[in-house]
Tab-separated table of C-alpha atoms and ligand atoms in Angstrom:
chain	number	residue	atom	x	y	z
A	1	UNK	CA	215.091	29.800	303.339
A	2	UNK	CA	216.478	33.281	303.015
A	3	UNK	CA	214.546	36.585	302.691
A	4	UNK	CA	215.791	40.029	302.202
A	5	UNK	CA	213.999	42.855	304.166
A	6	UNK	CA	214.410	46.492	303.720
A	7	UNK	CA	212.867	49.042	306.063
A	8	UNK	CA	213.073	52.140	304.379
A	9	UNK	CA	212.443	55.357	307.236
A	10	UNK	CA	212.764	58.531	306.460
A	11	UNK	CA	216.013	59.383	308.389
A	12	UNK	CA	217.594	55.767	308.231
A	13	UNK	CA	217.316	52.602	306.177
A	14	UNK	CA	217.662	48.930	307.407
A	15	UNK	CA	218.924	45.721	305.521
A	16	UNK	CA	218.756	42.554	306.809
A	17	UNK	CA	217.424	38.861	306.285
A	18	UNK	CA	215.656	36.547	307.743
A	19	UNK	CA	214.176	33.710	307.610
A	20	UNK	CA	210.272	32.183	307.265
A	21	UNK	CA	209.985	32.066	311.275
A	22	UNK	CA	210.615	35.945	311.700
A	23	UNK	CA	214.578	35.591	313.035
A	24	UNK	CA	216.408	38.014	311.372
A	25	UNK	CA	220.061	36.615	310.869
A	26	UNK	CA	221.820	39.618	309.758
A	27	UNK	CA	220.902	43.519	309.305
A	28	UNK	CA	223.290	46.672	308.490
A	29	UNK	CA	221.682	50.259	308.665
A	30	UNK	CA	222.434	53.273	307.504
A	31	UNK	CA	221.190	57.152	306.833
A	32	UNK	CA	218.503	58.038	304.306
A	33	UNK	CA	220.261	59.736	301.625
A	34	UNK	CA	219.220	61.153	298.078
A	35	UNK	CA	217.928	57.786	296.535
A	36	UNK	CA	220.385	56.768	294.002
A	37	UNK	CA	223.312	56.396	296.631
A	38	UNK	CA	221.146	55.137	299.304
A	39	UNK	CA	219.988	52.398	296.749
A	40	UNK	CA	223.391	51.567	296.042
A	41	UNK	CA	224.141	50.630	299.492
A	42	UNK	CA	220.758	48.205	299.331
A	43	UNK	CA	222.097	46.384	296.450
A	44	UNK	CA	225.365	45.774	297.567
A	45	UNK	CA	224.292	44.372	300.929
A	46	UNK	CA	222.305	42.017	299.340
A	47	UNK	CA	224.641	41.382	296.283
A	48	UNK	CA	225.327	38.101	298.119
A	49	UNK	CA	223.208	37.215	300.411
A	50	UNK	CA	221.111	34.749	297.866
A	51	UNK	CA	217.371	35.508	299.063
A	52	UNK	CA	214.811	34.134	298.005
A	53	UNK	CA	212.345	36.829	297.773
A	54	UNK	CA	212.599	40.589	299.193
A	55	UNK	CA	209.973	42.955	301.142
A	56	UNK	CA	210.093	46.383	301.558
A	57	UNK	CA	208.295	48.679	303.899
A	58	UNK	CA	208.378	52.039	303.123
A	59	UNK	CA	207.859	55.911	304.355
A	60	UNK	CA	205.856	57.464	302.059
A	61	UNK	CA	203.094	58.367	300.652
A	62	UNK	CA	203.853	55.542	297.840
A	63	UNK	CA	202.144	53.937	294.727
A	64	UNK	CA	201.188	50.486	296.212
A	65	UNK	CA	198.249	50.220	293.265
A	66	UNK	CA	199.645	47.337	291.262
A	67	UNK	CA	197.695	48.482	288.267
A	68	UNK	CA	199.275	51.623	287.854
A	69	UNK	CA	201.855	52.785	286.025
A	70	UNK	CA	203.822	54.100	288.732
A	71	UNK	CA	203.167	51.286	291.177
A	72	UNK	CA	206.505	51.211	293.037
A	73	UNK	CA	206.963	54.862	293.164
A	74	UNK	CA	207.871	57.141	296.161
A	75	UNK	CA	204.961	60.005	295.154
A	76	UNK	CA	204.301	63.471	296.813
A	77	UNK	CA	207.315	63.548	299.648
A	78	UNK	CA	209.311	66.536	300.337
A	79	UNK	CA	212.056	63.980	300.981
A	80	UNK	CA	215.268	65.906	298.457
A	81	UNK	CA	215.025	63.381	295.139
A	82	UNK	CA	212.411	60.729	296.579
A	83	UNK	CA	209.468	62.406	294.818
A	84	UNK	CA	208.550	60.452	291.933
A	85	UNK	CA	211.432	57.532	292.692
A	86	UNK	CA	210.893	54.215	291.278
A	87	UNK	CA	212.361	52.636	294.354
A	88	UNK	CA	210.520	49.054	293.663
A	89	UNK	CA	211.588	48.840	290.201
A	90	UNK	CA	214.983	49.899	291.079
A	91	UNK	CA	214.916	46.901	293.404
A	92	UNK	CA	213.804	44.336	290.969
A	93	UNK	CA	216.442	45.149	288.204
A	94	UNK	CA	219.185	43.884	290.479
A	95	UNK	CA	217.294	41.151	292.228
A	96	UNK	CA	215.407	38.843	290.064
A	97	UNK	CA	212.938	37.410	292.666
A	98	UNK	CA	209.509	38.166	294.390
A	99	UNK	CA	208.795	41.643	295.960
A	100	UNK	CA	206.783	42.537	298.518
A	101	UNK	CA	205.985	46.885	298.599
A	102	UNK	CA	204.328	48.792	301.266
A	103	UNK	CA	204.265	51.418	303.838
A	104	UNK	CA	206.624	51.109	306.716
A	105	UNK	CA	203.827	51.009	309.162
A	106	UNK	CA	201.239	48.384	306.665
A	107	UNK	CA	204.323	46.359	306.958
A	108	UNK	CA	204.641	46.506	310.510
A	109	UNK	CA	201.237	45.937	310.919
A	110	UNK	CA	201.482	43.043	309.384
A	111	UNK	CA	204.969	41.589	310.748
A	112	UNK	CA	203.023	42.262	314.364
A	113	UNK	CA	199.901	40.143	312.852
A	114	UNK	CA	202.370	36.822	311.996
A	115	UNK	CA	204.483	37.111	314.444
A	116	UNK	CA	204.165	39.598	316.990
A	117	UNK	CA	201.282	41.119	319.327
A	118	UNK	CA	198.198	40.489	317.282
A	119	UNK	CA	199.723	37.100	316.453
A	120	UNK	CA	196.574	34.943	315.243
A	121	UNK	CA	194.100	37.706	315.151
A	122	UNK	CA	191.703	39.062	312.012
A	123	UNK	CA	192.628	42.312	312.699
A	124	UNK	CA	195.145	45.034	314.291
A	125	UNK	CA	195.712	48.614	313.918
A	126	UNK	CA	199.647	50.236	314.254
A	127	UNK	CA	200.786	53.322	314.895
A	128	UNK	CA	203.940	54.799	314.884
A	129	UNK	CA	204.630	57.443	316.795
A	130	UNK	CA	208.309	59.155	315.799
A	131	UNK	CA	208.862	61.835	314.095
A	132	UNK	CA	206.241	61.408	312.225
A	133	UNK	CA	203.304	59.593	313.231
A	134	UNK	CA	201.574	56.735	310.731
A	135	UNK	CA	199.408	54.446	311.037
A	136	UNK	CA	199.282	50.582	309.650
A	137	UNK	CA	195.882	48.561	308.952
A	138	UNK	CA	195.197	45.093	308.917
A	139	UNK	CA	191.764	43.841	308.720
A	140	UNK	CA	189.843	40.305	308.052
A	141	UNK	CA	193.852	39.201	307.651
A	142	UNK	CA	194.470	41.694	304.582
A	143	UNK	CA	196.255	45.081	304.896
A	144	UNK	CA	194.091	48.187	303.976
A	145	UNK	CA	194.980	49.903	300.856
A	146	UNK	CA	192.084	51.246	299.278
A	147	UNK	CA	192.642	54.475	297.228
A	148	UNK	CA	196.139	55.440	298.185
A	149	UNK	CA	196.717	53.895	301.307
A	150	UNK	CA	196.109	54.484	304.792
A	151	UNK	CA	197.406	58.103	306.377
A	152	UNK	CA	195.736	58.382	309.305
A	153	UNK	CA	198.813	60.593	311.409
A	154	UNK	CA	197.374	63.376	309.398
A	155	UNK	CA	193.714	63.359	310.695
A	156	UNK	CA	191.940	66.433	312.472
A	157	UNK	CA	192.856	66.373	316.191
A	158	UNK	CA	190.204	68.254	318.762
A	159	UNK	CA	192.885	70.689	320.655
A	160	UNK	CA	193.854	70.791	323.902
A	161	UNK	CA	192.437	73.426	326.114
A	162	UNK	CA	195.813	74.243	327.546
A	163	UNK	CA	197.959	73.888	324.215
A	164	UNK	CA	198.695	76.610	322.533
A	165	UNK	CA	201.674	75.267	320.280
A	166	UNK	CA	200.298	75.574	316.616
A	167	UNK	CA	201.475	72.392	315.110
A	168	UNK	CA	203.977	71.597	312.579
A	169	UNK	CA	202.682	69.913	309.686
A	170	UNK	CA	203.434	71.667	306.474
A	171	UNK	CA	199.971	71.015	305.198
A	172	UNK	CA	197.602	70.927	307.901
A	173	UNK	CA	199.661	72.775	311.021
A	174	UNK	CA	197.554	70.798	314.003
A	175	UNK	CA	196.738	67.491	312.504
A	176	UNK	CA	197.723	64.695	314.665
A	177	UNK	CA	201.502	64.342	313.752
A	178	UNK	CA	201.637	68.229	313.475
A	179	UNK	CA	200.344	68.253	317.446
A	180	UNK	CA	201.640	64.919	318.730
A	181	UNK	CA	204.798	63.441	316.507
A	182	UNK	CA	208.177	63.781	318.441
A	183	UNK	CA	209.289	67.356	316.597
A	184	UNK	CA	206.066	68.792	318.187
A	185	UNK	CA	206.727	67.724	321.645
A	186	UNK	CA	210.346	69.593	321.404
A	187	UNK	CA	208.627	72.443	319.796
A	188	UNK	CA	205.944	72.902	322.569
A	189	UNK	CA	208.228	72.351	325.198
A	190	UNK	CA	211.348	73.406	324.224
A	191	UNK	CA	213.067	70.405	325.054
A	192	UNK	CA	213.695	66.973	323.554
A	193	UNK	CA	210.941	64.345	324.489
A	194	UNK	CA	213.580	61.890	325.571
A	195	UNK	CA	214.886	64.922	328.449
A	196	UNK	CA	211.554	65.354	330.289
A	197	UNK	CA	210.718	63.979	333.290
A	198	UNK	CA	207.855	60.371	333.337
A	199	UNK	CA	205.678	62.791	335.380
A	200	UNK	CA	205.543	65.645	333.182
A	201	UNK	CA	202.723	67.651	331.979
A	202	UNK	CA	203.421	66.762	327.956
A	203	UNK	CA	202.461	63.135	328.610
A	204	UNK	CA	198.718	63.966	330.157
A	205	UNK	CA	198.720	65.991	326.609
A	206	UNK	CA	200.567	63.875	324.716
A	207	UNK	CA	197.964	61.038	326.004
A	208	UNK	CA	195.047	63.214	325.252
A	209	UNK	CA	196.017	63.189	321.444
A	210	UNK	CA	197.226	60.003	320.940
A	211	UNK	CA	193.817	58.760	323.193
A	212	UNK	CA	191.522	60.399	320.807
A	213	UNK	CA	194.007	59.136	317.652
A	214	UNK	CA	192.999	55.450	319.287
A	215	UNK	CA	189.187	56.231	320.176
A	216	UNK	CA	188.746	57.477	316.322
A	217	UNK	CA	190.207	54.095	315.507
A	218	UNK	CA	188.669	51.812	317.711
A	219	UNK	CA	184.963	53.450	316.339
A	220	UNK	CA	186.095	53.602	312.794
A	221	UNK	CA	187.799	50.267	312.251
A	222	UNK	CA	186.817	48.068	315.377
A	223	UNK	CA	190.668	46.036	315.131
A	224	UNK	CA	191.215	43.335	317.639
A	225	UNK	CA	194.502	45.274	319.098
A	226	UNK	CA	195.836	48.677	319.155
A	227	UNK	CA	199.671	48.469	318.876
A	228	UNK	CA	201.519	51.674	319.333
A	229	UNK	CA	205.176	51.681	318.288
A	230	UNK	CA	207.960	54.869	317.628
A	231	UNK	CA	210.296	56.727	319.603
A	232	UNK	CA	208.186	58.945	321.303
A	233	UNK	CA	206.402	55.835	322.887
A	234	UNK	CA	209.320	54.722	324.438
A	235	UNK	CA	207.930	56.320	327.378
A	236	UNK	CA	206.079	53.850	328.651
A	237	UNK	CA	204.098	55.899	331.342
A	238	UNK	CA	202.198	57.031	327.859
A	239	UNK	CA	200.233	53.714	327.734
A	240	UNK	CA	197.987	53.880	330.855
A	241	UNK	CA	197.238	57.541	330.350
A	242	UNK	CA	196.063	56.712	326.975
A	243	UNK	CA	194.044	53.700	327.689
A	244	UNK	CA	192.398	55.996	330.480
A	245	UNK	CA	191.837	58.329	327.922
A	246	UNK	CA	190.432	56.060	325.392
A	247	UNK	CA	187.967	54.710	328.279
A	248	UNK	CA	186.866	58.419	328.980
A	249	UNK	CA	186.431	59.186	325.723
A	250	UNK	CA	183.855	55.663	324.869
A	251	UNK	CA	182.808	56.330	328.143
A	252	UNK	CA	181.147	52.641	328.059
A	253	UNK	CA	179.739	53.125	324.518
A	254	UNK	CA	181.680	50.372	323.215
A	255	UNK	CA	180.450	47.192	325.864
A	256	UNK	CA	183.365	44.447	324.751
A	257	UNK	CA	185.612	42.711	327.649
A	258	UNK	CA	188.673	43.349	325.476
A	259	UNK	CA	188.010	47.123	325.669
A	260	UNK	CA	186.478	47.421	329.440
A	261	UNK	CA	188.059	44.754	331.674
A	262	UNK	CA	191.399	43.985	329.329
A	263	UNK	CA	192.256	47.275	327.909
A	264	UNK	CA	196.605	46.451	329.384
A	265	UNK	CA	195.833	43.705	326.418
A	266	UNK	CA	194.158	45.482	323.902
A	267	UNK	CA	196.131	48.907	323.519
A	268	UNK	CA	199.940	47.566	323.721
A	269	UNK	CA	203.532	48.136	322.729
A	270	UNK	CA	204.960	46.442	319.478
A	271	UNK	CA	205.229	42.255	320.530
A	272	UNK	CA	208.181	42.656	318.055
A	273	UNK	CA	209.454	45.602	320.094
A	274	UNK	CA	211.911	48.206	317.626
A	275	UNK	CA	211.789	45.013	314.488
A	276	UNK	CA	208.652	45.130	314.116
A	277	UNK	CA	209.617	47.105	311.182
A	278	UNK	CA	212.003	44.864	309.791
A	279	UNK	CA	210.046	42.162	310.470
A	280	UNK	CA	207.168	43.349	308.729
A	281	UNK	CA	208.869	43.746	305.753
A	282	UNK	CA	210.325	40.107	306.091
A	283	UNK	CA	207.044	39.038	306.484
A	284	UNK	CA	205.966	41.125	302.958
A	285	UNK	CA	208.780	39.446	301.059
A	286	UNK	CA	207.557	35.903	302.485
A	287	UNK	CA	204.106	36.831	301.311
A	288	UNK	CA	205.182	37.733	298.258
A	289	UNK	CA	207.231	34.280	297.698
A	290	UNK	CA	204.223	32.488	298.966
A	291	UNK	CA	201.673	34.644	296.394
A	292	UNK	CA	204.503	33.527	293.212
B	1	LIG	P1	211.606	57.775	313.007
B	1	LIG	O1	210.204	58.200	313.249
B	1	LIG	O2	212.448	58.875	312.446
B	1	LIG	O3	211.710	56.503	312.262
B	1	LIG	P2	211.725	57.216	315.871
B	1	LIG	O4	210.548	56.315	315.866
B	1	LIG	O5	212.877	56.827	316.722
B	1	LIG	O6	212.303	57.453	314.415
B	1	LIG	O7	211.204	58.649	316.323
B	1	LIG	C1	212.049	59.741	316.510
B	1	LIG	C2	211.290	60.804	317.282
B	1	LIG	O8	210.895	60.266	318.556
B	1	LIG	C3	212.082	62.047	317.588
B	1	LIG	O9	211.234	63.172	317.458
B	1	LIG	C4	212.524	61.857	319.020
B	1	LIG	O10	212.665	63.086	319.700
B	1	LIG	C5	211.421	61.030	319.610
B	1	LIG	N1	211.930	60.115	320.623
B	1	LIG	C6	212.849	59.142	320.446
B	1	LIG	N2	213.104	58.497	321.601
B	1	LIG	C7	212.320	59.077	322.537
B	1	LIG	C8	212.102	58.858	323.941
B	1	LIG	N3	212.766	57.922	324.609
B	1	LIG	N4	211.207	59.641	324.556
B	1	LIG	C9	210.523	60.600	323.892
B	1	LIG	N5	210.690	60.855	322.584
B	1	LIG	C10	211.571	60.111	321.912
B	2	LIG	ZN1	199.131	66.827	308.603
């Protein structure tokens, strides 16, 4: 069985296929363009590669409400052309076969959930931390959706006492991905993330942010596993300075094993590694055959 997978990011896209154990056989990538063109490119890869069903996971925000009228729609980006793209339906008019549709980071949320870290488990939380950050939610083996969908790289962030970089998002300045996503790491420090040293001072801050970013979670949504994915967590020295932060911050409140005695287990890198993005959105196209 052959499904088609599309992981659409905001500064590159990624084809491939796979099949129903979460190998992908084949992939191609290339740069986000204005939609039409970059769309093009999607169809022709998988003009003939005969799948069976398709998933996408997408940046956003996006209408993933299957009762509206825009369902499939790219909505409020300031991505040139995406706003109000009917990338879905664009999809299905060349491909006559199931469709999953969801955010890049619900879908790799869920890809980690079949077949990656939280394998087996109810529940898992995902963040991506690039240059943007997101955040994916899987609960009692469904993906959150709700009212729009998850966007949880945009909530409040208590600052630093030594920061005094103002943040970069357009609409909030110091949210969480205006404080903490890749850009504001180069902006603070004048240098790209990937340049500084393991043992400088932007990972104790870049720890504090993400720690609280984790500690909100693990309060608001109690998931089984943390997974924390994206470029900027490539630095690996991140992880125990935020699981000491998230264990400052509970400071014992929350009395689990998993959390106190296991926290190297519970707060971990993608099992999928950098597919768990195209993976997830194998895994939406497999649910989506499965749901027909
Ligand atoms: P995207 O979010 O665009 O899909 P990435 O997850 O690769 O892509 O994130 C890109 C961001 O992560 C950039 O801001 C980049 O500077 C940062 N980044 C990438 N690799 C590293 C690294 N090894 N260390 C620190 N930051 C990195
Ligand atoms: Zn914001």
């Amino acid at each position: 069985m052959l499904i088609g997978a599309i992981e659409a990011g905001g500064t590159k896209f990624v084809c491939g296929i796979g099949n129903e154990e979460g190998t992908i056989i084949d992939r191609c990538s290339f740069p986000t363009g204005e939609p039409e063109p970059t769309l093009q490119k999607v169809i022709e890869y998988f003009q003939d590669k005969n799948v069976e069903a398709i998933g996408i996971g997408t940046f956003g925000p996006i209408d993933i409400n299957p009762a509206s009228p825009r369902y499939g729609y790219v909505t409020t980006t300031p991505k040139p052309g995406w706003s109000g793209y009917d990338f879905l339906g664009t999809v299905k008019k060349q491909f006559d076969v199931p469709c999953g549709w969801d955010t890049d980071v619900n879908a790799a949320a869920y890809g980690e959930a079949i077949w990656g870290a939280a394998k087996g488990l109810n529940s898992c939380v995902y963040y991506t931390i690039g240059t943007g950050i997101g955040v994916g939610v899987y609960t009692e083996r469904k993906l959150v959706h709700g009212l729009v969908h998850p966007e949880g790289g945009h909530i409040m962030t208590r600052r630093h006492p030594e920061d005094t970089y103002e943040g970069f998002c357009p609409y909030h300045g110091d949210c969480l991905e205006g404080i903490a996503a890749g850009p504001a790491i180069e902006k603070r420090w004048k240098v790209k993330g990937s340049e500084l040293a393991p043992d400088h001072p932007a990972w104790a801050m870049e720890a504090f942010y993400i720690g609280q970013a984790v500690t909100g979670t693990i309060l608001l949504l109690s998931p089984n596993k943390v997974i924390l994915g994206g470029g900027v967590m490539h630095q690996k020295q991140l992880f125990p300075l935020i699981r000491a932060e998230v264990l400052r911050n509970l400071n014992g409140y929350i009395s689990d094993d998993a959390i106190l005695r296991d926290i190297d287990n519970y707060i971990v890198p993608p099992g999928l590694g950098d597919n768990a993005g195209l993976c997830g959105s194998l895994a939406l196209g497999l649910a989506a055959l499965q749901e027909k």
